[in-house]
Amino acid sequence: LAKRDYYEVLGVDRGAGMDEIKRTYRDLALKYHPDRNPSPDAEDRFKEINEAYQVLSDPEARSRYDRFGHGAPGGFDITDFGFPSIDDIFGNLFDDFFGRPRGRRRTGVHRGADIRVDLRISLMSAARGCEKTLEVARHQLCSECSGTGGRKGSSPVTCPACGGHGQMRYQQGFFSVTRTCSQCGGRGTVIREPCPKCRGTGLEEVIRKLNVKIPPGVDSGSTLRLRGEGEPGERGAPPGDLHVVIFVEDHPLFQRDGSELILEMPVSYLQAALGHEIEVPTLEETVRMKIPAGTQTGKVFRLKGKGMPSLDGYHRGDLHVLVSVEMPTRLNREQKELLKKLSKITPADSLPQIKSFHDKVKKHFRK
Ligand SMILES: [Zn+2]
Ligand SMILES: [Zn+2]
């Protein structure tokens, strides 16, 4: 199969600038990424787009392609990146993935640290979703010295201890030992007059208010990641992320198990014996539910779709109503009389569980 022209693949003019090529690539990569595009030829399209982009985004390769086309002597060095995650295509890593000359890596620059914040919410908030304002303490470059750590107008001077090497050599017997200079921390320069605001650290702590949207269906341990809201990176490196870890508080009525809810519901012995329409609380409202005559403790009734929503929004769990039959602990004279009458006209073996139990006991002692 003949290879398509790379400019045609990306749909750009032969004179297109680097910005346009990048932008077009990103749009196409997002459109044909197999995670998003279920059509069977999306994967091949995605690979074709990646290949075209790799050649056209490299000035040397591009000029050879312009002159010789696909058959250029030496060919083209195409790397199969697989499928970079959509996050990476969208986010900061875009440049790291594709925009960097191959074989060279940025070294010594560290991304900022991630921050973790715990957030307690009620079961109702977890069911409905909610919006919360977080106050997050984090660092930013000192506003007084712009992160240099030195007093305004002063500049760092060569470290007198190491003479700017950042390292110190010691003679220990026959050995020569090299250590990072403790005075400048290896930077080779020291600050004579520290910034009064940050005392030379170059950083200041700020409280940032952040609005976070909590989707319906979160559970304890669910984590939301806010990209770039962590600590600042070193020397221009990207900042870390903020991880919001959710804790859902216990509810006095409902116990939760994933998207299922369990409600333990006491029912009077009379209602259980005669059958009754009881009022059952759910998350949103009270619903009426029939319990049949002869309902026992431990019986579970299921109210479909009255549980918790799932995170994907397509599903709702059930509410399981666990019945416990409650006996009266205090009876008045009239109630006692009536129950005694009832007892007289009720044969001892009229309850199947009790009858079966007695049969077993009889058998047991016959042996
Ligand atoms: Zn400062
Ligand atoms: Zn030093």
Short mmCIF file of C-alpha atoms and ligand atoms in Angstrom, two decimals:
data_model
loop_
_atom_site.label_atom_id
_atom_site.label_comp_id
_atom_site.label_asym_id
_atom_site.label_seq_id
_atom_site.Cartn_x
_atom_site.Cartn_y
_atom_site.Cartn_z
CA LEU A 1 0.00 0.00 0.00
CA ALA A 2 1.40 3.37 -0.98
CA LYS A 3 2.08 5.73 1.88
CA ARG A 4 0.06 8.89 1.91
CA ASP A 5 1.77 12.23 1.71
CA TYR A 6 2.57 13.47 5.23
CA TYR A 7 1.17 16.95 4.52
CA GLU A 8 -2.01 15.36 3.27
CA VAL A 9 -2.23 13.16 6.39
CA LEU A 10 -2.14 16.20 8.64
CA GLY A 11 -4.13 18.31 6.19
CA VAL A 12 -1.70 21.24 6.17
CA ASP A 13 0.00 23.24 3.39
CA ARG A 14 3.60 22.48 2.47
CA GLY A 15 4.54 25.86 3.87
CA ALA A 16 2.81 25.38 7.21
CA GLY A 17 4.66 26.69 10.27
CA MET A 18 5.58 24.62 13.30
CA ASP A 19 2.73 26.05 15.40
CA GLU A 20 0.16 25.05 12.85
CA ILE A 21 1.62 21.56 12.50
CA LYS A 22 1.58 21.10 16.29
CA ARG A 23 -1.95 22.38 16.64
CA THR A 24 -3.26 20.27 13.78
CA TYR A 25 -1.49 17.20 15.10
CA ARG A 26 -2.98 17.67 18.53
CA ASP A 27 -6.51 18.04 17.20
CA LEU A 28 -6.16 14.97 14.99
CA ALA A 29 -4.48 12.88 17.69
CA LEU A 30 -7.34 13.62 20.07
CA LYS A 31 -9.90 12.87 17.38
CA TYR A 32 -8.41 9.50 16.42
CA HIS A 33 -7.07 8.36 19.77
CA PRO A 34 -8.35 4.77 20.17
CA ASP A 35 -9.54 5.57 23.69
CA ARG A 36 -11.99 8.04 22.25
CA ASN A 37 -12.67 6.81 18.79
CA PRO A 38 -14.18 3.33 18.63
CA SER A 39 -14.12 3.00 14.83
CA PRO A 40 -11.90 0.11 13.63
CA ASP A 41 -9.58 2.22 11.46
CA ALA A 42 -8.92 4.83 14.19
CA GLU A 43 -5.83 2.96 15.35
CA ASP A 44 -4.25 3.00 11.88
CA ARG A 45 -5.16 6.63 11.39
CA PHE A 46 -3.62 7.46 14.76
CA LYS A 47 -0.36 5.73 13.81
CA GLU A 48 -0.30 7.49 10.44
CA ILE A 49 -0.82 10.87 12.12
CA ASN A 50 1.97 10.20 14.62
CA GLU A 51 4.36 9.19 11.88
CA ALA A 52 3.61 12.27 9.78
CA TYR A 53 4.01 14.47 12.81
CA GLN A 54 7.34 12.98 13.80
CA VAL A 55 8.81 13.72 10.38
CA LEU A 56 7.28 17.15 9.83
CA SER A 57 8.06 18.40 13.34
CA ASP A 58 11.76 17.64 12.93
CA PRO A 59 13.28 20.38 10.70
CA GLU A 60 16.06 18.17 9.37
CA ALA A 61 13.75 15.27 8.56
CA ARG A 62 11.20 17.64 7.08
CA SER A 63 13.63 19.20 4.63
CA ARG A 64 14.78 15.75 3.47
CA TYR A 65 11.14 14.73 3.07
CA ASP A 66 10.43 17.90 1.07
CA ARG A 67 13.25 17.07 -1.33
CA PHE A 68 12.99 13.28 -1.65
CA GLY A 69 9.58 12.26 -0.31
CA HIS A 70 9.08 8.89 1.36
CA GLY A 71 12.05 7.38 -0.48
CA ALA A 72 14.61 9.77 1.02
CA PRO A 73 18.07 8.19 1.34
CA GLY A 74 18.60 6.93 4.86
CA GLY A 75 14.86 6.80 5.49
CA PHE A 76 13.23 8.36 8.49
CA ASP A 77 13.66 7.53 12.09
CA ILE A 78 10.13 6.79 13.25
CA THR A 79 9.48 5.78 16.82
CA ASP A 80 6.37 3.85 17.72
CA PHE A 81 5.11 5.64 20.79
CA GLY A 82 2.13 3.35 21.14
CA PHE A 83 -0.77 5.41 22.34
CA PRO A 84 0.22 8.27 24.58
CA SER A 85 -2.58 8.91 27.04
CA ILE A 86 -5.07 11.64 26.17
CA ASP A 87 -3.84 13.47 29.25
CA ASP A 88 -0.36 13.57 27.80
CA ILE A 89 -1.56 14.85 24.44
CA PHE A 90 -3.56 17.54 26.21
CA GLY A 91 -1.19 18.44 28.96
CA ASN A 92 2.31 19.63 29.62
CA LEU A 93 3.84 16.37 28.57
CA PHE A 94 2.93 17.14 24.99
CA ASP A 95 6.25 18.89 24.56
CA ASP A 96 8.11 16.15 26.35
CA PHE A 97 6.65 13.50 24.13
CA PHE A 98 7.06 14.93 20.71
CA GLY A 99 8.50 18.41 20.66
CA ARG A 100 11.92 17.48 21.95
CA PRO A 101 14.79 16.52 19.71
CA ARG A 102 15.09 12.75 19.95
CA GLY A 103 17.65 11.26 22.29
CA ARG A 104 17.98 14.30 24.48
CA ARG A 105 16.35 14.42 27.86
CA ARG A 106 15.97 17.25 30.26
CA THR A 107 17.98 16.45 33.35
CA GLY A 108 18.29 17.94 36.79
CA VAL A 109 14.97 19.75 36.68
CA HIS A 110 12.34 18.36 38.99
CA ARG A 111 8.64 18.64 38.68
CA GLY A 112 6.98 20.16 41.74
CA ALA A 113 5.80 17.91 44.55
CA ASP A 114 2.23 16.68 44.68
CA ILE A 115 0.01 17.82 47.51
CA ARG A 116 -2.64 15.66 49.17
CA VAL A 117 -5.73 17.12 50.79
CA ASP A 118 -8.34 15.06 52.64
CA LEU A 119 -11.93 16.12 52.24
CA ARG A 120 -14.81 14.85 54.40
CA ILE A 121 -18.28 14.97 52.87
CA SER A 122 -21.68 13.66 53.93
CA LEU A 123 -23.36 10.68 52.30
CA MET A 124 -25.95 13.05 50.84
CA SER A 125 -23.23 15.16 49.20
CA ALA A 126 -21.67 11.97 47.83
CA ALA A 127 -25.04 10.96 46.38
CA ARG A 128 -25.88 14.31 44.80
CA GLY A 129 -22.41 15.60 44.00
CA CYS A 130 -21.36 18.94 45.41
CA GLU A 131 -19.03 21.85 45.07
CA LYS A 132 -16.53 22.60 47.82
CA THR A 133 -14.05 25.37 48.38
CA LEU A 134 -10.70 24.06 49.51
CA GLU A 135 -8.07 26.14 51.21
CA VAL A 136 -4.73 24.68 50.28
CA ALA A 137 -1.44 25.84 51.77
CA ARG A 138 1.26 25.67 49.16
CA HIS A 139 4.39 27.49 48.10
CA GLN A 140 4.92 29.90 45.29
CA LEU A 141 7.88 31.92 44.16
CA CYS A 142 8.48 34.75 46.64
CA SER A 143 6.74 37.85 45.36
CA GLU A 144 9.45 40.13 46.81
CA CYS A 145 12.55 38.54 45.22
CA SER A 146 10.84 36.57 42.39
CA GLY A 147 12.38 33.40 43.77
CA THR A 148 16.05 34.40 43.77
CA GLY A 149 16.21 34.52 47.58
CA GLY A 150 18.30 37.70 47.53
CA ARG A 151 17.34 41.17 48.69
CA LYS A 152 15.97 43.31 45.88
CA GLY A 153 18.81 44.93 43.95
CA SER A 154 21.47 42.58 45.31
CA SER A 155 22.85 39.71 43.27
CA PRO A 156 24.30 36.39 44.36
CA VAL A 157 28.09 36.20 44.69
CA THR A 158 30.52 33.36 44.08
CA CYS A 159 30.58 31.02 47.06
CA PRO A 160 33.73 31.78 49.08
CA ALA A 161 33.90 28.25 50.48
CA CYS A 162 34.09 26.33 47.21
CA GLY A 163 35.08 29.12 44.83
CA GLY A 164 31.99 28.47 42.70
CA HIS A 165 32.61 24.74 42.08
CA GLY A 166 29.73 23.66 44.28
CA GLN A 167 31.92 20.87 45.63
CA MET A 168 34.64 20.57 48.23
CA ARG A 169 37.61 18.18 48.17
CA TYR A 170 39.01 16.79 51.36
CA GLN A 171 42.16 14.79 51.86
CA GLN A 172 41.56 11.83 54.17
CA GLY A 173 44.76 9.85 54.47
CA PHE A 174 45.41 8.55 50.97
CA PHE A 175 41.93 9.31 49.80
CA SER A 176 40.54 12.42 48.31
CA VAL A 177 36.87 12.85 49.10
CA THR A 178 34.51 15.13 47.21
CA ARG A 179 31.45 16.50 48.92
CA THR A 180 28.72 18.92 47.95
CA CYS A 181 29.58 22.32 49.39
CA SER A 182 27.54 22.82 52.53
CA GLN A 183 27.66 26.59 52.33
CA CYS A 184 26.03 26.99 48.91
CA GLY A 185 24.32 23.58 48.66
CA GLY A 186 26.14 22.89 45.37
CA ARG A 187 24.88 25.99 43.56
CA GLY A 188 28.30 27.68 43.57
CA THR A 189 26.82 31.01 44.57
CA VAL A 190 25.61 32.41 47.86
CA ILE A 191 23.27 35.19 48.74
CA ARG A 192 24.93 37.96 50.70
CA GLU A 193 21.76 39.78 51.62
CA PRO A 194 18.83 37.43 51.97
CA CYS A 195 15.39 38.61 50.97
CA PRO A 196 13.64 39.75 54.16
CA LYS A 197 10.32 38.30 53.09
CA CYS A 198 11.33 34.67 52.42
CA ARG A 199 14.60 34.72 54.45
CA GLY A 200 16.49 33.52 51.40
CA THR A 201 14.42 30.45 50.54
CA GLY A 202 12.93 32.07 47.43
CA LEU A 203 9.52 30.67 48.34
CA GLU A 204 6.57 31.92 50.29
CA GLU A 205 3.61 30.02 51.61
CA VAL A 206 0.22 31.10 50.36
CA ILE A 207 -3.27 29.85 51.05
CA ARG A 208 -5.05 29.21 47.81
CA LYS A 209 -8.78 28.87 47.56
CA LEU A 210 -9.84 26.29 45.02
CA ASN A 211 -13.30 25.30 43.96
CA VAL A 212 -13.65 21.59 43.33
CA LYS A 213 -16.62 19.84 41.83
CA ILE A 214 -17.30 16.48 43.45
CA PRO A 215 -19.20 14.23 41.05
CA PRO A 216 -22.14 12.14 42.32
CA GLY A 217 -21.15 8.61 43.33
CA VAL A 218 -17.76 9.23 44.98
CA ASP A 219 -16.82 6.88 47.79
CA SER A 220 -14.28 6.94 50.59
CA GLY A 221 -10.87 6.73 48.95
CA SER A 222 -11.98 8.31 45.66
CA THR A 223 -9.29 10.75 44.54
CA LEU A 224 -9.69 13.79 42.35
CA ARG A 225 -6.57 15.04 40.64
CA LEU A 226 -6.20 18.74 39.96
CA ARG A 227 -3.40 19.09 37.48
CA GLY A 228 -0.77 21.71 38.20
CA GLU A 229 -2.21 22.78 41.56
CA GLY A 230 0.63 21.23 43.58
CA GLU A 231 3.97 22.73 44.62
CA PRO A 232 5.87 24.79 42.04
CA GLY A 233 8.58 23.05 40.01
CA GLU A 234 12.26 23.76 40.30
CA ARG A 235 13.68 26.31 37.86
CA GLY A 236 10.70 26.49 35.53
CA ALA A 237 9.77 22.80 35.68
CA PRO A 238 6.03 22.07 35.73
CA PRO A 239 4.24 22.17 39.07
CA GLY A 240 2.98 19.08 40.86
CA ASP A 241 -0.64 18.01 41.14
CA LEU A 242 -3.16 18.33 43.92
CA HIS A 243 -4.83 15.09 44.99
CA VAL A 244 -8.11 15.49 46.82
CA VAL A 245 -8.87 12.30 48.73
CA ILE A 246 -12.55 11.91 49.64
CA PHE A 247 -13.87 10.52 52.91
CA VAL A 248 -17.59 9.91 53.05
CA GLU A 249 -19.02 10.19 56.57
CA ASP A 250 -21.24 7.52 58.07
CA HIS A 251 -24.97 8.17 57.89
CA PRO A 252 -27.25 7.48 60.89
CA LEU A 253 -29.76 5.56 58.74
CA PHE A 254 -28.00 4.18 55.69
CA GLN A 255 -25.02 1.89 55.46
CA ARG A 256 -23.21 1.93 52.17
CA ASP A 257 -21.59 -0.87 50.20
CA GLY A 258 -20.37 0.52 46.89
CA SER A 259 -23.49 1.68 45.10
CA GLU A 260 -25.79 -0.37 47.35
CA LEU A 261 -27.42 1.05 50.47
CA ILE A 262 -28.66 -0.94 53.44
CA LEU A 263 -31.35 0.34 55.79
CA GLU A 264 -32.07 -1.56 58.99
CA MET A 265 -35.75 -1.01 59.64
CA PRO A 266 -37.56 -1.96 62.85
CA VAL A 267 -41.13 -3.19 62.36
CA SER A 268 -43.66 -3.91 65.11
CA TYR A 269 -44.50 -7.58 65.82
CA LEU A 270 -48.15 -6.89 65.00
CA GLN A 271 -47.34 -5.33 61.62
CA ALA A 272 -44.98 -8.21 60.88
CA ALA A 273 -47.63 -10.78 61.83
CA LEU A 274 -50.55 -9.17 60.06
CA GLY A 275 -48.77 -7.57 57.12
CA HIS A 276 -48.64 -3.81 56.71
CA GLU A 277 -47.76 -0.94 54.42
CA ILE A 278 -44.75 0.75 56.05
CA GLU A 279 -43.09 4.07 55.26
CA VAL A 280 -39.46 3.61 54.27
CA PRO A 281 -37.03 6.55 54.16
CA THR A 282 -34.79 6.66 51.07
CA LEU A 283 -32.07 9.19 50.23
CA GLU A 284 -34.53 11.67 48.71
CA GLU A 285 -37.98 10.90 50.05
CA THR A 286 -40.17 8.52 51.96
CA VAL A 287 -41.73 5.68 49.98
CA ARG A 288 -44.47 3.22 50.94
CA MET A 289 -43.62 -0.44 50.92
CA LYS A 290 -45.83 -3.48 51.62
CA ILE A 291 -44.52 -6.13 53.95
CA PRO A 292 -46.50 -9.38 53.77
CA ALA A 293 -48.08 -11.09 56.75
CA GLY A 294 -45.57 -13.32 58.52
CA THR A 295 -42.47 -11.21 57.79
CA GLN A 296 -39.52 -12.37 59.91
CA THR A 297 -36.53 -10.58 61.31
CA GLY A 298 -33.69 -10.70 58.77
CA LYS A 299 -35.96 -10.53 55.74
CA VAL A 300 -34.56 -8.14 53.11
CA PHE A 301 -36.71 -6.15 50.70
CA ARG A 302 -35.10 -4.49 47.72
CA LEU A 303 -36.08 -1.03 46.45
CA LYS A 304 -34.61 -0.88 42.96
CA GLY A 305 -32.65 2.21 41.98
CA LYS A 306 -32.90 3.82 45.41
CA GLY A 307 -29.21 3.31 46.23
CA MET A 308 -26.17 5.40 45.31
CA PRO A 309 -25.40 6.60 41.79
CA SER A 310 -22.32 5.15 40.13
CA LEU A 311 -19.45 7.46 39.20
CA ASP A 312 -20.00 6.96 35.47
CA GLY A 313 -23.56 8.27 35.87
CA TYR A 314 -25.15 5.32 34.05
CA HIS A 315 -26.23 3.22 36.95
CA ARG A 316 -27.90 3.45 40.33
CA GLY A 317 -27.67 0.88 43.08
CA ASP A 318 -30.55 -0.47 45.17
CA LEU A 319 -31.74 0.17 48.69
CA HIS A 320 -31.93 -3.04 50.74
CA VAL A 321 -34.43 -2.81 53.58
CA LEU A 322 -33.42 -5.23 56.33
CA VAL A 323 -36.40 -5.89 58.60
CA SER A 324 -36.04 -6.46 62.32
CA VAL A 325 -39.23 -7.37 64.17
CA GLU A 326 -39.55 -5.59 67.49
CA MET A 327 -41.30 -7.13 70.48
CA PRO A 328 -42.97 -4.90 73.07
CA THR A 329 -41.15 -4.69 76.40
CA ARG A 330 -44.06 -3.20 78.33
CA LEU A 331 -47.70 -4.20 77.95
CA ASN A 332 -50.71 -2.64 79.68
CA ARG A 333 -53.42 -4.70 81.33
CA GLU A 334 -55.72 -4.78 78.29
CA GLN A 335 -52.96 -5.77 75.90
CA LYS A 336 -51.88 -8.55 78.24
CA GLU A 337 -55.46 -9.92 78.42
CA LEU A 338 -55.78 -9.94 74.64
CA LEU A 339 -52.44 -11.66 74.15
CA LYS A 340 -53.33 -14.31 76.73
CA LYS A 341 -56.58 -14.99 74.84
CA LEU A 342 -54.62 -15.19 71.60
CA SER A 343 -52.14 -17.58 73.20
CA LYS A 344 -54.95 -19.90 74.32
CA ILE A 345 -56.34 -20.26 70.82
CA THR A 346 -52.89 -20.67 69.21
CA PRO A 347 -51.67 -24.31 69.10
CA ALA A 348 -48.05 -24.80 70.18
CA ASP A 349 -47.01 -26.41 66.91
CA SER A 350 -48.60 -23.80 64.64
CA LEU A 351 -45.26 -22.09 63.96
CA PRO A 352 -43.20 -24.17 61.50
CA GLN A 353 -39.74 -23.24 62.77
CA ILE A 354 -40.68 -24.05 66.35
CA LYS A 355 -42.32 -27.31 65.31
CA SER A 356 -39.27 -28.43 63.33
CA PHE A 357 -37.03 -27.51 66.27
CA HIS A 358 -39.07 -29.59 68.68
CA ASP A 359 -38.98 -32.57 66.32
CA LYS A 360 -35.18 -32.37 66.25
CA VAL A 361 -35.01 -32.17 70.03
CA LYS A 362 -37.23 -35.27 70.33
CA LYS A 363 -35.00 -37.21 67.91
CA HIS A 364 -31.94 -36.11 69.80
CA PHE A 365 -33.12 -37.58 73.09
CA ARG A 366 -34.47 -40.76 71.55
CA LYS A 367 -30.98 -42.03 70.80
ZN ZN B 1 12.13 36.42 48.75
ZN ZN B 2 29.96 26.65 47.81
#
